[in-house]
Each structure stands twice: as C-alpha cells, then as structure tokens.
Amino acid sequence: MARIIISGYYGFDNAGDDTVLYGIISSLTRYMPEVELTVLSNTPAETEALFGIRAFNRWKIKPIIAQLKKSDLLVMGGGSLLQDATSPRSVMYYLGIVMLAKMLGKPVIFYAQGVGPITRQISKQFIRMVVNRVDVITVRDEQSGQDLKSFGVKKVPIHVTADPAVTISPDQIDTTFGKQLISRYRPDSTRPVMAISVRPWKNEQQYKVEIAKFADEAIHRGWDIFFLPMQRSADLAPSIDIVNLMKEKGAFVVDEPLNFKQIFSFLGACQFVLGMRLHSVILAAVMNIPFAGISYDPKMDRFVQRLGMKSAGHIKGLQYESLLSNVERLMDDLEGTKQRIHAHIGKLVSEAEKSSRLAVELLRKNGTL
C-alpha cells in the first residue's frame, strides 16, 4: 500500500485551500483506493476531523521528518504555494519541505501548482535550485509553467493540468445545508440568491464602494444578496464594510464560521456567484452555477479564461458601470451561462485528473505500486 504525505496551506480556515485538499484526496483515492494519506496542517485535529485522514503539525520538524521517512511520495498540494507577494517566507517554507524529502531520498510531485507572483531575486534563485530536483511537476495553468521556466526550471518536464478542486463531483455535495442557511436569513423568500465573495487586497478600498452600488442594483432587480466570507478571519470585515455602504436593505453577511463543505453547499444553493476569491468561482463552476470573477491576481483571469469567459473587472480601478455591464449579461442569461460553463468544465476535469495519473506512474516507476 502506497503512503503519500501532502503539504500545502492547510488548517488556516481558508475554504479555497481546503477545497484544493479535498480535490487532491478525492482524485488520488479514485486512482488508488488503498492509498494511505497524511497531511501537514496548521490545526491537525481539525483537519483530521474534516477530511478523515491523519494530520501532523506543519511547524514541528521532528514529526515532519518522521512522516517523510514513512512515506513513498511527497505531494506538494495545489494552490499558490510559490509566491512572495508579502514576503519570501512562503517560498522558503515549502521548498524547505521539498529539500527535506529529497535529502531522505523521497520522490516529490508538484501537484497542480499555481505559481506567483514572484518578485524577489532570492525566491527565483531558490526555486531554480530546488524545483529542478523535483520528480514531476504539474501546474494549474499555462502561465504558471511559463513562470517556472523563466526562473530556470528546465530539468523537469512541466505538465499543464488544472486546479484540483474541479475534480470534486457535484454528487459529493449536499446542498441541504445551504438551502437551510438561506431560509434562516430569508424565510419564505422566492427571490433568486446571489452570493458575493470579497476579500481584502493590499490598500485597495474603492472597490467596496463600487461593489456596494452593484449589490444595490442587484437587489433592485429582484435578487437576495449574501456576502460569503471564504476565509472568515480576512473576508468578514470587507463584507461588512460593503453592506454598510449600501443604500438598499436586504443584503446579509454570513458571519458564522463555515467549513469548506458548508460553503460548497451554500454556493450550490445559489443562482449566481460574484467572486473575488478564486475558489468561490471554481466551486460555482463545479456546481454549474453561473458566476463572474473580479480579478485581483492573474490566477483569477487564467481560470475564467479557461472556461471561455472574461473577468468582470479588476479590483484596482473597479468601476460600478463596467462591473454592472460585464455581469448583467450573465445574470440576464443564466441558462446560456450554465451551458458555457458546462461546455468547458469537462476538459478541465480531465486535465486536473492528470496530476493523479502522473502520481500513480511515479509510484509505479519506483516500485511502490
């Protein structure tokens, strides 16, 4: 039986990254039903309870080394692990885990990585030094692969796949919780529901005014509006700020703590999603819920483009008029938007599964399977 350890940004109450982990687990177990999975987490007990696999503290070196020794493969889980937008610490931490694995003679796969932004020269040098020793590299979009190559990663083939979250089957998601939550806030309402996911971004503030105007107009057009924090510790404050800027009544902030399964259920019970968090629109796409993404990072643009769509605008310089113009054509043609998503999501699912297939090939090559 193969033993795989997964490293990523897990246990931080971030629904997006938890969804990535769930997608990786779902895909790997689909190809290797008997696989034994463990994960490094900021909150191991919570991660174990949520995912049903063993978890170990990501900050304690002794358990990390012990688990790497027992494992047949290190999976560097999807998401934007290699980025230094705030500091080089993220790059140093994750590549440090890779170096430990290689020192112990363990194979490593980069699993649907999203790369960047990388701006510091020291980060680029460290990436070139360490990532060239990885056994298999898959990235979630073409640009991430180009970024790695530009940093000097030339010794390992780079496969373009897709975000692991898209491999989650809609059949795995029960929308009962989401419907009950909506009914609790809006009992007896028959209006369609729009979820809006916002996040803080650097020092940007004007976007809150523009989204407040848009939400007012959506209510005027007959929608119920729910602001849904994907990472409560960060997203709750800007959600409240926007509601306080609105003129119309009837917008709600979902201010109770929700895990990623509950967030998934909630989004699946909505009729439209406007998202600044990447995984709010990825989850919408998985559930075939019409959506529009507001870009704050190239990864948002890359994802919506792969579904044959365009972003609703960029957080920097966002204007109400253009936001409304970009979104209302989707809102006014919900069925057509669904058909467009459905026409593209199947290809993304197939591409995302490639990461697990390559993991299987690597284990077979090393005689583990």
Coordinates of C-alpha atoms in Angstrom, one line a residue:
M1 CA 0.0 0.0 0.0
A2 CA 1.4 3.4 -1.0
R3 CA 1.9 6.1 1.6
I4 CA 1.6 9.7 0.5
I5 CA 2.2 12.8 2.5
I6 CA 0.6 16.1 1.3
S7 CA 2.0 19.5 2.1
G8 CA 0.2 22.8 1.4
Y9 CA -1.6 25.8 3.0
Y10 CA -4.0 23.7 5.1
G11 CA -5.6 24.2 8.5
F12 CA -5.9 28.0 8.2
D13 CA -9.7 28.1 7.9
N14 CA -9.3 29.0 4.2
A15 CA -12.1 27.4 2.3
G16 CA -10.3 27.6 -1.0
D17 CA -7.2 25.7 0.1
D18 CA -9.3 23.2 2.0
T19 CA -11.3 22.6 -1.2
V20 CA -8.0 22.1 -3.1
L21 CA -7.0 19.4 -0.5
Y22 CA -10.4 17.7 -0.8
G23 CA -10.0 17.6 -4.6
I24 CA -6.5 16.1 -4.2
I25 CA -7.7 13.5 -1.8
S26 CA -10.8 12.7 -4.0
S27 CA -8.7 12.3 -7.1
L28 CA -5.8 10.3 -5.5
T29 CA -8.2 7.8 -3.8
R30 CA -10.1 7.4 -7.1
Y31 CA -6.9 6.1 -8.7
M32 CA -5.5 4.4 -5.6
P33 CA -8.4 3.3 -3.4
E34 CA -6.0 1.7 -0.9
V35 CA -3.6 4.6 -0.6
E36 CA -2.7 5.9 2.9
L37 CA -2.8 9.7 3.0
T38 CA -1.4 12.1 5.6
V39 CA -1.3 15.8 5.5
L40 CA 0.7 18.6 7.2
S41 CA -1.7 21.2 8.8
N42 CA -1.7 24.3 10.9
T43 CA -4.5 22.7 13.0
P44 CA -4.0 18.9 12.7
A45 CA -7.0 17.9 14.9
E46 CA -9.5 20.0 12.9
T47 CA -8.0 18.8 9.6
E48 CA -8.3 15.1 10.7
A49 CA -12.0 15.7 11.7
L50 CA -12.8 17.4 8.4
F51 CA -11.1 15.1 6.0
G52 CA -10.9 11.8 7.7
I53 CA -7.1 11.4 7.2
R54 CA -4.2 11.7 9.6
A55 CA -2.7 15.1 10.0
F56 CA 0.5 16.4 11.6
N57 CA 1.7 19.8 12.7
R58 CA 3.3 21.7 9.8
W59 CA 5.6 23.6 12.1
K60 CA 7.1 20.7 14.0
I61 CA 10.2 19.4 12.3
K62 CA 10.5 16.0 14.1
P63 CA 7.0 14.7 13.1
I64 CA 7.5 16.1 9.6
I65 CA 10.8 14.1 9.2
A66 CA 9.2 11.0 10.7
Q67 CA 6.3 11.1 8.3
L68 CA 8.5 11.8 5.3
K69 CA 10.6 8.7 6.2
K70 CA 7.5 6.6 6.3
S71 CA 6.1 7.9 3.0
D72 CA 6.6 6.8 -0.6
L73 CA 5.8 10.2 -2.1
L74 CA 5.6 13.8 -1.1
V75 CA 2.7 15.7 -2.8
M76 CA 3.2 19.5 -2.8
G77 CA -0.5 20.3 -2.9
G78 CA -2.2 22.7 -5.3
G79 CA -2.7 26.4 -4.7
S80 CA -0.3 29.3 -4.9
L81 CA 2.4 27.9 -2.6
L82 CA 5.2 29.6 -4.5
Q83 CA 4.6 33.3 -4.2
D84 CA 6.3 36.1 -2.4
A85 CA 3.8 38.9 -2.6
T86 CA 4.1 39.6 1.1
S87 CA 7.4 38.0 1.9
P88 CA 9.7 35.2 0.8
R89 CA 8.8 33.0 3.7
S90 CA 6.2 31.0 1.8
V91 CA 8.7 30.0 -0.8
M92 CA 11.3 29.2 1.8
Y93 CA 8.9 27.1 3.8
Y94 CA 7.5 24.9 1.0
L95 CA 10.8 24.4 -0.8
G96 CA 12.3 23.6 2.6
I97 CA 9.9 20.7 2.9
V98 CA 10.9 19.6 -0.6
M99 CA 14.6 19.7 0.3
L100 CA 13.9 17.5 3.4
A101 CA 12.1 15.0 1.2
K102 CA 14.9 14.8 -1.3
M103 CA 17.5 14.5 1.4
L104 CA 15.6 11.5 2.6
G105 CA 15.5 10.0 -0.9
K106 CA 11.8 10.5 -1.4
P107 CA 10.1 11.4 -4.8
V108 CA 8.3 14.6 -5.0
I109 CA 5.4 15.8 -7.2
F110 CA 4.3 19.4 -7.6
Y111 CA 0.5 18.8 -7.8
A112 CA -1.3 21.4 -9.9
Q113 CA 0.7 24.3 -8.6
G114 CA -0.2 27.9 -9.2
V115 CA 2.9 30.0 -9.4
G116 CA 3.4 33.6 -8.5
P117 CA 3.6 36.4 -8.1
I118 CA 7.3 36.0 -7.6
T119 CA 9.2 39.3 -7.5
R120 CA 12.3 38.7 -5.3
Q121 CA 15.5 37.5 -6.8
I122 CA 16.3 35.3 -3.9
S123 CA 13.0 33.5 -4.4
K124 CA 13.7 32.9 -8.1
Q125 CA 17.2 31.5 -7.2
F126 CA 15.8 29.2 -4.6
I127 CA 13.1 27.9 -7.0
R128 CA 15.7 27.2 -9.6
M129 CA 17.9 25.4 -7.2
V130 CA 15.2 23.2 -5.6
V131 CA 12.4 22.7 -8.1
N132 CA 14.9 21.3 -10.7
R133 CA 15.2 18.3 -8.3
V134 CA 11.5 17.6 -8.2
D135 CA 10.4 14.4 -10.0
V136 CA 7.2 15.5 -11.5
I137 CA 5.7 19.0 -12.0
T138 CA 2.1 19.8 -12.8
V139 CA 0.8 23.3 -12.9
R140 CA -2.8 24.5 -12.9
D141 CA -2.4 26.9 -15.9
E142 CA -0.1 27.6 -18.8
Q143 CA 1.3 30.8 -17.3
S144 CA 2.4 29.1 -14.1
G145 CA 4.5 26.7 -16.2
Q146 CA 6.0 29.7 -18.1
D147 CA 6.9 31.4 -14.9
L148 CA 8.7 28.3 -13.6
K149 CA 10.7 28.1 -16.9
S150 CA 11.5 31.8 -16.7
F151 CA 13.1 31.2 -13.2
G152 CA 15.3 28.5 -14.7
V153 CA 13.3 25.3 -14.1
K154 CA 14.5 23.4 -17.1
K155 CA 15.4 19.9 -15.9
V156 CA 11.9 18.6 -15.2
P157 CA 9.0 18.4 -17.7
I158 CA 6.2 20.7 -16.8
H159 CA 2.6 19.4 -17.4
V160 CA -0.3 21.8 -17.5
T161 CA -3.3 20.4 -15.7
A162 CA -6.0 22.3 -13.8
D163 CA -7.0 23.2 -10.2
P164 CA -7.7 20.0 -8.2
A165 CA -10.9 21.4 -6.9
V166 CA -12.6 20.8 -10.3
T167 CA -12.2 17.1 -9.8
I168 CA -14.8 17.2 -7.0
S169 CA -18.0 15.7 -8.3
P170 CA -21.2 17.7 -7.7
D171 CA -22.7 14.4 -6.5
Q172 CA -20.4 14.7 -3.4
I173 CA -22.0 18.0 -2.4
D174 CA -25.3 18.0 -0.5
T175 CA -27.0 21.5 -0.8
T176 CA -29.4 20.9 2.0
F177 CA -27.3 22.9 4.5
G178 CA -27.0 25.8 2.1
K179 CA -30.8 25.9 1.4
Q180 CA -31.5 25.8 5.2
L181 CA -29.0 28.6 5.8
I182 CA -30.6 30.8 3.2
S183 CA -34.0 30.1 4.6
R184 CA -32.8 31.1 8.1
Y185 CA -31.8 34.5 6.8
R186 CA -34.7 34.9 4.3
P187 CA -37.6 32.8 5.3
D188 CA -40.3 32.4 2.6
S189 CA -38.3 34.4 0.1
T190 CA -38.8 33.3 -3.5
R191 CA -36.2 35.7 -4.9
P192 CA -33.0 34.3 -6.6
V193 CA -29.9 34.3 -4.5
M194 CA -26.6 35.8 -5.4
A195 CA -23.5 35.1 -3.3
I196 CA -20.8 37.7 -3.3
S197 CA -17.3 36.7 -2.1
V198 CA -14.9 39.6 -1.4
R199 CA -11.5 39.8 0.2
P200 CA -9.1 42.4 1.4
W201 CA -6.4 43.3 -1.1
K202 CA -3.4 45.4 -0.1
N203 CA -4.6 49.0 0.5
E204 CA -7.5 48.9 -2.0
Q205 CA -10.7 50.5 -0.7
Q206 CA -12.6 52.0 -3.6
Y207 CA -13.8 48.5 -4.8
K208 CA -16.0 48.3 -1.8
V209 CA -18.0 51.4 -2.9
E210 CA -18.4 50.1 -6.4
I211 CA -19.5 46.6 -5.3
A212 CA -21.9 48.2 -2.8
K213 CA -23.5 50.1 -5.8
F214 CA -23.7 46.9 -7.8
A215 CA -25.3 45.0 -4.9
D216 CA -27.9 47.8 -4.5
E217 CA -28.8 47.4 -8.2
A218 CA -29.0 43.6 -7.9
I219 CA -31.4 43.9 -5.0
H220 CA -33.4 46.5 -7.0
R221 CA -33.6 43.9 -9.9
G222 CA -35.0 41.2 -7.6
W223 CA -32.1 39.4 -6.1
D224 CA -31.3 38.4 -2.5
I225 CA -27.7 39.2 -1.7
F226 CA -25.5 37.2 0.6
F227 CA -21.9 38.1 1.3
L228 CA -20.0 34.9 1.9
P229 CA -16.5 35.0 3.6
M230 CA -14.4 32.2 2.2
Q231 CA -11.7 32.9 4.8
R232 CA -13.6 34.4 7.7
S233 CA -10.7 36.0 9.5
A234 CA -9.8 38.1 6.5
D235 CA -13.1 38.4 4.5
L236 CA -15.6 39.2 7.2
A237 CA -14.5 42.8 7.6
P238 CA -14.7 43.9 4.0
S239 CA -18.0 42.1 3.6
I240 CA -19.4 44.2 6.5
D241 CA -17.9 47.3 5.1
I242 CA -19.7 46.9 1.8
V243 CA -23.1 46.2 3.4
N244 CA -22.7 49.3 5.5
L245 CA -22.0 51.3 2.3
M246 CA -25.2 50.0 0.6
K247 CA -28.4 52.1 0.4
E248 CA -30.8 49.1 -0.2
K249 CA -31.8 46.9 2.7
G250 CA -31.8 43.1 2.4
A251 CA -28.2 42.2 2.0
F252 CA -26.8 39.7 4.5
V253 CA -23.3 38.8 5.7
V254 CA -22.9 35.1 6.5
D255 CA -21.0 35.8 9.7
E256 CA -21.0 32.4 11.2
P257 CA -17.9 30.1 10.9
L258 CA -18.4 27.6 8.0
N259 CA -16.1 24.9 6.8
F260 CA -15.4 24.3 3.1
K261 CA -18.1 21.7 2.8
Q262 CA -20.7 24.0 4.2
I263 CA -19.5 26.8 1.9
F264 CA -19.7 24.4 -1.0
S265 CA -23.3 23.6 0.0
F266 CA -24.2 27.2 0.3
L267 CA -22.8 28.1 -3.1
G268 CA -24.6 25.2 -4.7
A269 CA -27.9 26.6 -3.4
C270 CA -27.4 30.0 -5.0
Q271 CA -28.3 31.0 -8.5
F272 CA -25.3 33.3 -9.2
V273 CA -21.9 33.9 -7.7
L274 CA -19.8 37.1 -7.9
G275 CA -16.4 36.2 -6.5
M276 CA -13.1 37.9 -5.7
R277 CA -11.9 34.6 -4.1
L278 CA -10.7 32.3 -6.8
H279 CA -12.3 29.2 -5.3
S280 CA -15.6 30.9 -4.9
V281 CA -15.9 30.8 -8.7
I282 CA -14.2 27.4 -9.1
L283 CA -16.8 25.9 -6.7
A284 CA -19.5 27.7 -8.6
A285 CA -18.2 26.2 -11.9
V286 CA -18.1 22.7 -10.4
M287 CA -21.7 23.0 -9.4
N288 CA -22.6 24.7 -12.8
I289 CA -23.7 27.8 -11.0
P290 CA -23.4 31.0 -13.2
F291 CA -20.6 33.2 -11.9
A292 CA -18.5 36.2 -12.6
G293 CA -15.0 36.7 -11.2
I294 CA -13.5 40.0 -10.1
S295 CA -9.7 39.9 -10.7
Y296 CA -7.2 40.7 -8.0
D297 CA -4.5 38.3 -9.2
P298 CA -3.6 36.8 -12.6
K299 CA -4.9 33.4 -11.3
M300 CA -8.5 34.6 -11.5
D301 CA -8.1 35.7 -15.1
R302 CA -6.4 32.4 -16.0
F303 CA -9.2 30.3 -14.6
V304 CA -12.2 32.2 -16.1
Q305 CA -10.4 32.3 -19.5
R306 CA -10.1 28.6 -19.5
L307 CA -13.9 28.4 -19.2
G308 CA -14.3 30.7 -22.2
M309 CA -15.2 33.7 -20.1
K310 CA -13.8 37.1 -19.1
S311 CA -13.3 38.7 -15.7
A312 CA -15.9 41.2 -14.5
G313 CA -13.2 43.7 -13.9
H314 CA -10.0 44.3 -11.8
I315 CA -10.1 45.3 -8.2
K316 CA -7.7 48.2 -8.9
G317 CA -9.8 50.8 -10.7
L318 CA -13.0 48.8 -10.5
Q319 CA -16.0 50.9 -11.7
Y320 CA -19.7 50.2 -11.0
E321 CA -20.7 50.9 -14.6
S322 CA -18.3 48.5 -16.2
L323 CA -18.9 45.9 -13.4
L324 CA -22.7 46.0 -14.0
S325 CA -22.2 45.9 -17.8
N326 CA -20.0 42.8 -17.5
V327 CA -22.1 40.9 -15.0
E328 CA -25.7 41.7 -16.2
R329 CA -25.2 39.9 -19.5
L330 CA -24.5 36.8 -17.4
M331 CA -27.3 37.4 -15.0
D332 CA -29.8 38.0 -17.8
D333 CA -28.9 34.7 -19.5
L334 CA -28.4 32.2 -16.7
E335 CA -29.1 29.2 -18.8
G336 CA -26.7 30.3 -21.5
T337 CA -24.0 30.9 -18.9
K338 CA -24.6 27.5 -17.5
Q339 CA -24.2 25.9 -20.9
R340 CA -21.0 27.8 -21.5
I341 CA -19.6 26.6 -18.2
H342 CA -20.7 23.0 -18.8
A343 CA -19.1 23.0 -22.3
H344 CA -15.7 23.8 -20.8
I345 CA -15.6 22.2 -17.3
G346 CA -15.3 18.6 -18.6
K347 CA -12.0 19.3 -20.2
L348 CA -10.7 21.0 -17.1
V349 CA -11.7 17.9 -15.0
S350 CA -9.9 15.6 -17.4
E351 CA -6.8 17.8 -17.2
A352 CA -6.9 18.0 -13.4
E353 CA -7.1 14.3 -13.1
K354 CA -3.7 14.1 -15.0
S355 CA -1.9 15.1 -11.8
S356 CA -3.1 11.9 -10.0
R357 CA -2.3 9.8 -13.0
L358 CA 1.2 11.1 -13.1
A359 CA 1.5 10.4 -9.3
V360 CA 0.5 6.8 -10.0
E361 CA 3.1 6.5 -12.7
L362 CA 5.8 7.9 -10.4
L363 CA 4.9 5.4 -7.7
R364 CA 4.9 2.5 -10.2
K365 CA 8.2 3.6 -11.6
N366 CA 9.7 3.5 -8.1
G367 CA 8.2 0.0 -7.4
T368 CA 5.7 1.2 -4.8
L369 CA 2.6 0.1 -6.7

